[in-house]
């Protein structure tokens, strides 16, 4: 489900769902096995602040939510485990898709979380860890829309500014496409009947509209349209990090790959109500080409 995305510090109501991830972050900072007897799996990890991993959190439940200083979500759980294994203290702060990469390249934060896809454009400014899971485009509607062709028949369609599919949809829908800074504003207008369809990350929508019998959520990637590159080949989410920081990249990638192999990531996806198949990333990371 790939993508740039989201502004907004507000937290969706769906974040109250008990995801059962056993998260340990508390406030904007939490300690992860920072005791003197802790032995990291990788020595010499370089971070903005020695011994601390500073993480920008984009609000995109169930993957990540700053949650008023008590971060939670799939990405948070993955990072918590890695930080514990590497004896790094955690420091979380709010971030948006608009500022995350800039904050990393400016050495304000070490990494960012929130379904951030690996793209050639982003790789000019940051490096990426190993992929965590697939990212897909979802279509939520009351009409049962499943394809881009269905969106073309509508008067107003909303999506999040920064998603990889936005420019392609603009070409197809023109001024009928309305962009929003986050899922909060998008869903509010959809719920109010001001939009015919809500186009967002599929994983987000599965949680958002759980129990809404009058709403259909479809994975657009199941019906690929050659006009929209992001649904022809699903992007892969990963953690962006400071360019050239191989010590941090290697530690993050090793931790992610271990959690994929032992089933941790698959369990996190399933516990969040998502498909286990989202964890089946390519053997070699798929990087979305520059348009």
PDB file of C-alpha atoms in Angstrom:
ATOM      1  CA  UNK A   1       0.000   0.000   0.000  1.00  0.00           C
ATOM      2  CA  UNK A   2       2.462   2.699  -0.903  1.00  0.00           C
ATOM      3  CA  UNK A   3       2.695   6.201  -0.392  1.00  0.00           C
ATOM      4  CA  UNK A   4       3.741   9.612   0.950  1.00  0.00           C
ATOM      5  CA  UNK A   5       1.257  10.957   3.260  1.00  0.00           C
ATOM      6  CA  UNK A   6      -0.437  12.746   5.912  1.00  0.00           C
ATOM      7  CA  UNK A   7      -0.324  15.771   7.989  1.00  0.00           C
ATOM      8  CA  UNK A   8      -2.187  16.184  11.198  1.00  0.00           C
ATOM      9  CA  UNK A   9      -1.555  15.589  14.838  1.00  0.00           C
ATOM     10  CA  UNK A  10      -5.107  14.476  15.528  1.00  0.00           C
ATOM     11  CA  UNK A  11      -5.561  10.805  16.290  1.00  0.00           C
ATOM     12  CA  UNK A  12      -8.335   8.808  14.655  1.00  0.00           C
ATOM     13  CA  UNK A  13     -10.910   7.265  16.901  1.00  0.00           C
ATOM     14  CA  UNK A  14      -9.873   3.863  15.631  1.00  0.00           C
ATOM     15  CA  UNK A  15      -6.687   4.092  17.620  1.00  0.00           C
ATOM     16  CA  UNK A  16      -8.676   3.222  20.679  1.00  0.00           C
ATOM     17  CA  UNK A  17      -9.016  -0.319  19.364  1.00  0.00           C
ATOM     18  CA  UNK A  18      -6.955  -2.657  21.515  1.00  0.00           C
ATOM     19  CA  UNK A  19      -4.341  -3.879  19.081  1.00  0.00           C
ATOM     20  CA  UNK A  20      -2.613  -5.938  21.711  1.00  0.00           C
ATOM     21  CA  UNK A  21       0.901  -4.997  20.640  1.00  0.00           C
ATOM     22  CA  UNK A  22       2.276  -4.691  24.167  1.00  0.00           C
ATOM     23  CA  UNK A  23       3.768  -1.270  23.452  1.00  0.00           C
ATOM     24  CA  UNK A  24       6.123   0.181  25.999  1.00  0.00           C
ATOM     25  CA  UNK A  25       6.492   3.798  24.892  1.00  0.00           C
ATOM     26  CA  UNK A  26       5.286   6.312  27.431  1.00  0.00           C
ATOM     27  CA  UNK A  27       5.128  10.043  26.802  1.00  0.00           C
ATOM     28  CA  UNK A  28       7.432  11.474  24.138  1.00  0.00           C
ATOM     29  CA  UNK A  29      10.310   9.329  25.383  1.00  0.00           C
ATOM     30  CA  UNK A  30      10.691   5.804  26.652  1.00  0.00           C
ATOM     31  CA  UNK A  31      13.684   3.765  27.699  1.00  0.00           C
ATOM     32  CA  UNK A  32      14.550   0.507  25.994  1.00  0.00           C
ATOM     33  CA  UNK A  33      17.026  -1.581  27.953  1.00  0.00           C
ATOM     34  CA  UNK A  34      19.439   1.304  28.413  1.00  0.00           C
ATOM     35  CA  UNK A  35      21.063  -0.276  31.468  1.00  0.00           C
ATOM     36  CA  UNK A  36      24.817  -0.654  31.652  1.00  0.00           C
ATOM     37  CA  UNK A  37      24.633  -4.458  31.426  1.00  0.00           C
ATOM     38  CA  UNK A  38      22.737  -4.386  28.128  1.00  0.00           C
ATOM     39  CA  UNK A  39      24.695  -5.789  25.178  1.00  0.00           C
ATOM     40  CA  UNK A  40      23.498  -4.508  21.779  1.00  0.00           C
ATOM     41  CA  UNK A  41      23.285  -6.865  18.829  1.00  0.00           C
ATOM     42  CA  UNK A  42      25.159  -4.287  16.734  1.00  0.00           C
ATOM     43  CA  UNK A  43      28.011  -2.199  18.075  1.00  0.00           C
ATOM     44  CA  UNK A  44      28.665   1.448  17.194  1.00  0.00           C
ATOM     45  CA  UNK A  45      25.185   2.475  16.026  1.00  0.00           C
ATOM     46  CA  UNK A  46      25.251   6.167  15.148  1.00  0.00           C
ATOM     47  CA  UNK A  47      22.224   8.285  16.110  1.00  0.00           C
ATOM     48  CA  UNK A  48      21.436  11.990  16.401  1.00  0.00           C
ATOM     49  CA  UNK A  49      21.810  11.713  20.184  1.00  0.00           C
ATOM     50  CA  UNK A  50      24.214   9.071  21.479  1.00  0.00           C
ATOM     51  CA  UNK A  51      22.422   6.064  22.943  1.00  0.00           C
ATOM     52  CA  UNK A  52      19.013   7.346  21.880  1.00  0.00           C
ATOM     53  CA  UNK A  53      16.829   6.601  18.844  1.00  0.00           C
ATOM     54  CA  UNK A  54      14.741   9.650  17.933  1.00  0.00           C
ATOM     55  CA  UNK A  55      11.638   8.640  15.986  1.00  0.00           C
ATOM     56  CA  UNK A  56       9.174  10.831  14.092  1.00  0.00           C
ATOM     57  CA  UNK A  57       5.658   9.371  14.296  1.00  0.00           C
ATOM     58  CA  UNK A  58       3.147   9.971  11.519  1.00  0.00           C
ATOM     59  CA  UNK A  59      -0.493   9.446  12.473  1.00  0.00           C
ATOM     60  CA  UNK A  60      -1.751   6.619  10.296  1.00  0.00           C
ATOM     61  CA  UNK A  61      -3.406   3.972  12.494  1.00  0.00           C
ATOM     62  CA  UNK A  62      -3.089   1.043  12.802  1.00  0.00           C
ATOM     63  CA  UNK A  63       0.506   1.416  11.616  1.00  0.00           C
ATOM     64  CA  UNK A  64       1.507   4.295  13.857  1.00  0.00           C
ATOM     65  CA  UNK A  65      -0.036   6.963  16.033  1.00  0.00           C
ATOM     66  CA  UNK A  66       1.627   9.492  18.324  1.00  0.00           C
ATOM     67  CA  UNK A  67      -1.457   9.120  20.505  1.00  0.00           C
ATOM     68  CA  UNK A  68      -0.898  12.247  22.620  1.00  0.00           C
ATOM     69  CA  UNK A  69       2.586  11.145  23.638  1.00  0.00           C
ATOM     70  CA  UNK A  70       1.827   7.445  24.131  1.00  0.00           C
ATOM     71  CA  UNK A  71       2.763   6.020  20.697  1.00  0.00           C
ATOM     72  CA  UNK A  72       1.148   2.835  19.455  1.00  0.00           C
ATOM     73  CA  UNK A  73       0.754   0.786  16.296  1.00  0.00           C
ATOM     74  CA  UNK A  74       2.444  -1.851  14.171  1.00  0.00           C
ATOM     75  CA  UNK A  75       5.494   0.265  13.321  1.00  0.00           C
ATOM     76  CA  UNK A  76       5.876   1.348  16.946  1.00  0.00           C
ATOM     77  CA  UNK A  77       5.915  -2.262  18.086  1.00  0.00           C
ATOM     78  CA  UNK A  78       8.568  -3.154  15.495  1.00  0.00           C
ATOM     79  CA  UNK A  79      10.775  -0.212  16.521  1.00  0.00           C
ATOM     80  CA  UNK A  80      10.325  -0.874  20.248  1.00  0.00           C
ATOM     81  CA  UNK A  81      11.656  -4.407  19.859  1.00  0.00           C
ATOM     82  CA  UNK A  82      14.647  -3.288  17.781  1.00  0.00           C
ATOM     83  CA  UNK A  83      15.512  -0.504  20.244  1.00  0.00           C
ATOM     84  CA  UNK A  84      15.365  -2.955  23.133  1.00  0.00           C
ATOM     85  CA  UNK A  85      17.686  -5.390  21.344  1.00  0.00           C
ATOM     86  CA  UNK A  86      20.109  -2.574  20.497  1.00  0.00           C
ATOM     87  CA  UNK A  87      20.064  -1.006  23.992  1.00  0.00           C
ATOM     88  CA  UNK A  88      18.766   2.306  22.633  1.00  0.00           C
ATOM     89  CA  UNK A  89      16.586   4.712  24.574  1.00  0.00           C
ATOM     90  CA  UNK A  90      13.548   5.750  22.549  1.00  0.00           C
ATOM     91  CA  UNK A  91      12.372   9.298  21.985  1.00  0.00           C
ATOM     92  CA  UNK A  92       9.177   9.762  19.961  1.00  0.00           C
ATOM     93  CA  UNK A  93       7.824  12.996  18.490  1.00  0.00           C
ATOM     94  CA  UNK A  94       4.992  13.878  16.094  1.00  0.00           C
ATOM     95  CA  UNK A  95       5.769  14.014  12.378  1.00  0.00           C
ATOM     96  CA  UNK A  96       3.930  14.391   9.067  1.00  0.00           C
ATOM     97  CA  UNK A  97       4.559  13.112   5.564  1.00  0.00           C
ATOM     98  CA  UNK A  98       5.337  16.675   4.593  1.00  0.00           C
ATOM     99  CA  UNK A  99       8.200  17.119   7.065  1.00  0.00           C
ATOM    100  CA  UNK A 100       9.505  13.630   7.964  1.00  0.00           C
ATOM    101  CA  UNK A 101      12.193  13.301   5.270  1.00  0.00           C
ATOM    102  CA  UNK A 102      13.351  16.879   5.798  1.00  0.00           C
ATOM    103  CA  UNK A 103      13.624  16.277   9.558  1.00  0.00           C
ATOM    104  CA  UNK A 104      15.771  13.192   8.945  1.00  0.00           C
ATOM    105  CA  UNK A 105      18.081  14.887   6.426  1.00  0.00           C
ATOM    106  CA  UNK A 106      18.347  17.853   8.815  1.00  0.00           C
ATOM    107  CA  UNK A 107      19.424  15.537  11.681  1.00  0.00           C
ATOM    108  CA  UNK A 108      16.424  16.410  13.842  1.00  0.00           C
ATOM    109  CA  UNK A 109      15.294  12.775  14.010  1.00  0.00           C
ATOM    110  CA  UNK A 110      16.908   9.420  13.190  1.00  0.00           C
ATOM    111  CA  UNK A 111      13.985   7.663  11.515  1.00  0.00           C
ATOM    112  CA  UNK A 112      10.290   8.109  10.792  1.00  0.00           C
ATOM    113  CA  UNK A 113       7.454   5.576  10.986  1.00  0.00           C
ATOM    114  CA  UNK A 114       4.013   5.444   9.405  1.00  0.00           C
ATOM    115  CA  UNK A 115       3.883   3.354   6.211  1.00  0.00           C
ATOM    116  CA  UNK A 116       6.516   5.344   4.349  1.00  0.00           C
ATOM    117  CA  UNK A 117       7.271   3.763   1.003  1.00  0.00           C
ATOM    118  CA  UNK A 118      10.746   3.368  -0.447  1.00  0.00           C
ATOM    119  CA  UNK A 119      10.956   5.571  -3.553  1.00  0.00           C
ATOM    120  CA  UNK A 120      13.759   6.756  -5.823  1.00  0.00           C
ATOM    121  CA  UNK A 121      12.800  10.345  -5.077  1.00  0.00           C
ATOM    122  CA  UNK A 122      13.118   9.878  -1.326  1.00  0.00           C
ATOM    123  CA  UNK A 123      16.376   7.968  -1.711  1.00  0.00           C
ATOM    124  CA  UNK A 124      17.983  11.187  -2.900  1.00  0.00           C
ATOM    125  CA  UNK A 125      17.595  12.563   0.628  1.00  0.00           C
ATOM    126  CA  UNK A 126      17.453   9.507   2.926  1.00  0.00           C
ATOM    127  CA  UNK A 127      18.269   5.809   3.053  1.00  0.00           C
ATOM    128  CA  UNK A 128      15.758   3.065   3.851  1.00  0.00           C
ATOM    129  CA  UNK A 129      15.735   0.042   6.113  1.00  0.00           C
ATOM    130  CA  UNK A 130      14.555  -3.344   4.902  1.00  0.00           C
ATOM    131  CA  UNK A 131      10.862  -3.379   3.980  1.00  0.00           C
ATOM    132  CA  UNK A 132       8.309  -4.021   6.706  1.00  0.00           C
ATOM    133  CA  UNK A 133       5.137  -4.772   4.684  1.00  0.00           C
ATOM    134  CA  UNK A 134       3.304  -3.946   1.470  1.00  0.00           C
ATOM    135  CA  UNK A 135       1.324  -0.742   1.022  1.00  0.00           C
ATOM    136  CA  UNK A 136      -1.910  -0.683  -1.005  1.00  0.00           C
ATOM    137  CA  UNK A 137      -4.545   1.792  -2.144  1.00  0.00           C
ATOM    138  CA  UNK A 138      -8.002   1.390  -0.653  1.00  0.00           C
ATOM    139  CA  UNK A 139     -11.318   2.671  -1.977  1.00  0.00           C
ATOM    140  CA  UNK A 140     -14.103   3.197   0.571  1.00  0.00           C
ATOM    141  CA  UNK A 141     -17.590   3.957  -0.733  1.00  0.00           C
ATOM    142  CA  UNK A 142     -21.271   3.297  -0.272  1.00  0.00           C
ATOM    143  CA  UNK A 143     -21.611   2.226  -3.904  1.00  0.00           C
ATOM    144  CA  UNK A 144     -19.274  -0.752  -3.812  1.00  0.00           C
ATOM    145  CA  UNK A 145     -16.586   0.924  -5.933  1.00  0.00           C
ATOM    146  CA  UNK A 146     -13.553  -1.288  -6.532  1.00  0.00           C
ATOM    147  CA  UNK A 147     -11.740   0.253  -9.511  1.00  0.00           C
ATOM    148  CA  UNK A 148     -10.403   3.533 -10.859  1.00  0.00           C
ATOM    149  CA  UNK A 149     -13.088   3.289 -13.532  1.00  0.00           C
ATOM    150  CA  UNK A 150     -15.687   3.414 -10.738  1.00  0.00           C
ATOM    151  CA  UNK A 151     -14.054   6.576  -9.351  1.00  0.00           C
ATOM    152  CA  UNK A 152     -14.371   8.234 -12.762  1.00  0.00           C
ATOM    153  CA  UNK A 153     -18.158   8.013 -12.474  1.00  0.00           C
ATOM    154  CA  UNK A 154     -18.204  10.034  -9.236  1.00  0.00           C
ATOM    155  CA  UNK A 155     -18.556  13.767  -8.604  1.00  0.00           C
ATOM    156  CA  UNK A 156     -16.084  14.087  -5.716  1.00  0.00           C
ATOM    157  CA  UNK A 157     -13.306  11.775  -4.560  1.00  0.00           C
ATOM    158  CA  UNK A 158     -11.008  12.486  -1.625  1.00  0.00           C
ATOM    159  CA  UNK A 159      -7.485  11.297  -0.853  1.00  0.00           C
ATOM    160  CA  UNK A 160      -4.384  12.263   1.164  1.00  0.00           C
ATOM    161  CA  UNK A 161      -1.891  14.749  -0.240  1.00  0.00           C
ATOM    162  CA  UNK A 162       1.456  13.036  -0.809  1.00  0.00           C
ATOM    163  CA  UNK A 163       0.301   9.504  -1.647  1.00  0.00           C
ATOM    164  CA  UNK A 164       2.085   8.025  -4.645  1.00  0.00           C
ATOM    165  CA  UNK A 165      -1.176   7.660  -6.528  1.00  0.00           C
ATOM    166  CA  UNK A 166      -2.246  11.306  -6.160  1.00  0.00           C
ATOM    167  CA  UNK A 167      -0.654  12.708  -9.326  1.00  0.00           C
ATOM    168  CA  UNK A 168      -2.005   9.856 -11.455  1.00  0.00           C
ATOM    169  CA  UNK A 169      -5.506  10.311 -10.025  1.00  0.00           C
ATOM    170  CA  UNK A 170      -5.313  14.051 -10.670  1.00  0.00           C
ATOM    171  CA  UNK A 171      -4.656  13.300 -14.332  1.00  0.00           C
ATOM    172  CA  UNK A 172      -7.700  11.039 -14.434  1.00  0.00           C
ATOM    173  CA  UNK A 173     -10.165  12.907 -12.200  1.00  0.00           C
ATOM    174  CA  UNK A 174      -9.063  16.523 -12.530  1.00  0.00           C
ATOM    175  CA  UNK A 175     -10.759  18.902 -10.101  1.00  0.00           C
ATOM    176  CA  UNK A 176     -13.080  16.116  -8.939  1.00  0.00           C
ATOM    177  CA  UNK A 177     -10.186  14.899  -6.768  1.00  0.00           C
ATOM    178  CA  UNK A 178      -9.914  16.676  -3.416  1.00  0.00           C
ATOM    179  CA  UNK A 179      -6.753  16.245  -1.314  1.00  0.00           C
ATOM    180  CA  UNK A 180      -6.488  16.424   2.485  1.00  0.00           C
ATOM    181  CA  UNK A 181      -3.584  16.696   4.942  1.00  0.00           C
ATOM    182  CA  UNK A 182      -4.568  13.550   6.869  1.00  0.00           C
ATOM    183  CA  UNK A 183      -7.033  10.698   7.187  1.00  0.00           C
ATOM    184  CA  UNK A 184      -8.864  12.618   9.900  1.00  0.00           C
ATOM    185  CA  UNK A 185     -10.082  15.388   7.592  1.00  0.00           C
ATOM    186  CA  UNK A 186     -10.650  12.998   4.694  1.00  0.00           C
ATOM    187  CA  UNK A 187     -12.870  10.639   6.668  1.00  0.00           C
ATOM    188  CA  UNK A 188     -14.770  13.549   8.245  1.00  0.00           C
ATOM    189  CA  UNK A 189     -15.820  14.870   4.832  1.00  0.00           C
ATOM    190  CA  UNK A 190     -16.627  11.365   3.591  1.00  0.00           C
ATOM    191  CA  UNK A 191     -18.759  10.641   6.653  1.00  0.00           C
ATOM    192  CA  UNK A 192     -20.522  13.976   6.164  1.00  0.00           C
ATOM    193  CA  UNK A 193     -21.492  12.996   2.617  1.00  0.00           C
ATOM    194  CA  UNK A 194     -19.303  15.599   0.922  1.00  0.00           C
ATOM    195  CA  UNK A 195     -17.337  12.879  -0.907  1.00  0.00           C
ATOM    196  CA  UNK A 196     -18.473   9.913  -2.968  1.00  0.00           C
ATOM    197  CA  UNK A 197     -15.339   7.921  -2.192  1.00  0.00           C
ATOM    198  CA  UNK A 198     -12.505   7.921   0.338  1.00  0.00           C
ATOM    199  CA  UNK A 199      -9.175   6.841  -1.186  1.00  0.00           C
ATOM    200  CA  UNK A 200      -6.614   6.065   1.506  1.00  0.00           C
ATOM    201  CA  UNK A 201      -4.201   3.340   2.574  1.00  0.00           C
ATOM    202  CA  UNK A 202      -6.090   0.053   2.509  1.00  0.00           C
ATOM    203  CA  UNK A 203      -4.835  -0.979   5.931  1.00  0.00           C
ATOM    204  CA  UNK A 204      -6.062   2.266   7.449  1.00  0.00           C
ATOM    205  CA  UNK A 205      -9.522   1.887   5.950  1.00  0.00           C
ATOM    206  CA  UNK A 206      -9.997  -1.701   7.116  1.00  0.00           C
ATOM    207  CA  UNK A 207      -9.772  -0.413  10.675  1.00  0.00           C
ATOM    208  CA  UNK A 208     -11.604   2.866  10.073  1.00  0.00           C
ATOM    209  CA  UNK A 209     -14.688   1.272   8.594  1.00  0.00           C
ATOM    210  CA  UNK A 210     -14.789  -1.936  10.590  1.00  0.00           C
ATOM    211  CA  UNK A 211     -18.413  -2.617  11.476  1.00  0.00           C
ATOM    212  CA  UNK A 212     -19.766  -0.047   8.986  1.00  0.00           C
ATOM    213  CA  UNK A 213     -22.150  -2.294   7.056  1.00  0.00           C
ATOM    214  CA  UNK A 214     -23.035   0.420   4.544  1.00  0.00           C
ATOM    215  CA  UNK A 215     -19.398   1.007   3.535  1.00  0.00           C
ATOM    216  CA  UNK A 216     -17.383  -1.209   1.198  1.00  0.00           C
ATOM    217  CA  UNK A 217     -13.587  -1.125   1.401  1.00  0.00           C
ATOM    218  CA  UNK A 218     -11.824  -2.480  -1.674  1.00  0.00           C
ATOM    219  CA  UNK A 219      -8.121  -3.034  -2.333  1.00  0.00           C
ATOM    220  CA  UNK A 220      -7.551  -1.233  -5.628  1.00  0.00           C
ATOM    221  CA  UNK A 221      -4.415  -3.291  -6.268  1.00  0.00           C
ATOM    222  CA  UNK A 222      -6.671  -6.303  -6.846  1.00  0.00           C
ATOM    223  CA  UNK A 223      -7.943  -4.509  -9.965  1.00  0.00           C
ATOM    224  CA  UNK A 224      -4.836  -2.715 -11.278  1.00  0.00           C
ATOM    225  CA  UNK A 225      -5.245   0.153 -13.713  1.00  0.00           C
ATOM    226  CA  UNK A 226      -2.225   0.878 -15.911  1.00  0.00           C
ATOM    227  CA  UNK A 227      -2.858   4.601 -15.460  1.00  0.00           C
ATOM    228  CA  UNK A 228      -2.043   4.411 -11.739  1.00  0.00           C
ATOM    229  CA  UNK A 229       1.429   3.059 -11.089  1.00  0.00           C
ATOM    230  CA  UNK A 230       0.974   2.611  -7.334  1.00  0.00           C
ATOM    231  CA  UNK A 231      -1.721  -0.012  -7.819  1.00  0.00           C
ATOM    232  CA  UNK A 232       0.017  -1.899 -10.607  1.00  0.00           C
ATOM    233  CA  UNK A 233       2.928  -2.743  -8.301  1.00  0.00           C
ATOM    234  CA  UNK A 234       2.324  -2.375  -4.573  1.00  0.00           C
ATOM    235  CA  UNK A 235       4.958  -0.196  -2.897  1.00  0.00           C
ATOM    236  CA  UNK A 236       6.855  -1.475   0.130  1.00  0.00           C
ATOM    237  CA  UNK A 237       6.910   0.434   3.399  1.00  0.00           C
ATOM    238  CA  UNK A 238      10.210   0.845   5.269  1.00  0.00           C
ATOM    239  CA  UNK A 239      11.835   3.177   7.788  1.00  0.00           C
ATOM    240  CA  UNK A 240      13.645   6.180   6.251  1.00  0.00           C
ATOM    241  CA  UNK A 241      16.885   7.091   8.024  1.00  0.00           C
ATOM    242  CA  UNK A 242      19.826   9.456   7.731  1.00  0.00           C
ATOM    243  CA  UNK A 243      21.624   9.162   4.392  1.00  0.00           C
ATOM    244  CA  UNK A 244      24.840   7.175   4.660  1.00  0.00           C
ATOM    245  CA  UNK A 245      24.220   5.904   8.197  1.00  0.00           C
ATOM    246  CA  UNK A 246      25.038   2.275   7.476  1.00  0.00           C
ATOM    247  CA  UNK A 247      25.355   1.363  11.158  1.00  0.00           C
ATOM    248  CA  UNK A 248      21.747   2.317  11.854  1.00  0.00           C
ATOM    249  CA  UNK A 249      20.468   0.915   8.569  1.00  0.00           C
ATOM    250  CA  UNK A 250      22.080  -2.467   9.207  1.00  0.00           C
ATOM    251  CA  UNK A 251      20.662  -2.674  12.748  1.00  0.00           C
ATOM    252  CA  UNK A 252      17.157  -1.692  11.646  1.00  0.00           C
ATOM    253  CA  UNK A 253      17.188  -4.059   8.674  1.00  0.00           C
ATOM    254  CA  UNK A 254      18.442  -6.990  10.732  1.00  0.00           C
ATOM    255  CA  UNK A 255      15.719  -6.395  13.304  1.00  0.00           C
ATOM    256  CA  UNK A 256      12.979  -6.114  10.689  1.00  0.00           C
ATOM    257  CA  UNK A 257      14.102  -9.222   8.836  1.00  0.00           C
ATOM    258  CA  UNK A 258      14.226 -11.196  12.090  1.00  0.00           C
ATOM    259  CA  UNK A 259      10.667 -10.102  12.920  1.00  0.00           C
ATOM    260  CA  UNK A 260       9.504 -11.114   9.464  1.00  0.00           C
ATOM    261  CA  UNK A 261      11.161 -14.530   9.743  1.00  0.00           C
ATOM    262  CA  UNK A 262       9.848 -15.333  13.230  1.00  0.00           C
ATOM    263  CA  UNK A 263       6.293 -14.298  12.314  1.00  0.00           C
ATOM    264  CA  UNK A 264       6.173 -11.187  14.515  1.00  0.00           C
ATOM    265  CA  UNK A 265       5.184  -8.817  11.713  1.00  0.00           C
ATOM    266  CA  UNK A 266       2.589 -11.226  10.317  1.00  0.00           C
ATOM    267  CA  UNK A 267       1.026 -11.488  13.776  1.00  0.00           C
ATOM    268  CA  UNK A 268       0.959  -7.710  14.172  1.00  0.00           C
ATOM    269  CA  UNK A 269      -0.844  -7.370  10.837  1.00  0.00           C
ATOM    270  CA  UNK A 270      -3.397 -10.073  11.645  1.00  0.00           C
ATOM    271  CA  UNK A 271      -3.982  -8.745  15.177  1.00  0.00           C
ATOM    272  CA  UNK A 272      -4.772  -5.360  13.606  1.00  0.00           C
ATOM    273  CA  UNK A 273      -7.402  -6.956  11.369  1.00  0.00           C
ATOM    274  CA  UNK A 274      -5.257  -6.837   8.223  1.00  0.00           C
ATOM    275  CA  UNK A 275      -4.254  -9.527   5.757  1.00  0.00           C
ATOM    276  CA  UNK A 276      -1.182 -11.600   6.602  1.00  0.00           C
ATOM    277  CA  UNK A 277      -0.340 -11.307   2.904  1.00  0.00           C
ATOM    278  CA  UNK A 278       0.694  -7.704   3.398  1.00  0.00           C
ATOM    279  CA  UNK A 279       3.847  -9.021   5.046  1.00  0.00           C
ATOM    280  CA  UNK A 280       5.009 -10.813   1.891  1.00  0.00           C
ATOM    281  CA  UNK A 281       7.493  -8.290   0.556  1.00  0.00           C
ATOM    282  CA  UNK A 282       9.847  -9.042  -2.339  1.00  0.00           C
ATOM    283  CA  UNK A 283      13.201 -10.751  -1.749  1.00  0.00           C
ATOM    284  CA  UNK A 284      14.827  -7.606  -3.123  1.00  0.00           C
ATOM    285  CA  UNK A 285      13.232  -4.363  -1.921  1.00  0.00           C
ATOM    286  CA  UNK A 286      10.964  -2.783  -4.522  1.00  0.00           C
ATOM    287  CA  UNK A 287      11.804   0.911  -4.863  1.00  0.00           C
ATOM    288  CA  UNK A 288       9.136   2.976  -6.579  1.00  0.00           C
ATOM    289  CA  UNK A 289      10.708   4.586  -9.673  1.00  0.00           C
ATOM    290  CA  UNK A 290      10.739   8.355 -10.032  1.00  0.00           C
ATOM    291  CA  UNK A 291       7.944   9.534 -12.284  1.00  0.00           C
TER     292      UNK A 291
END
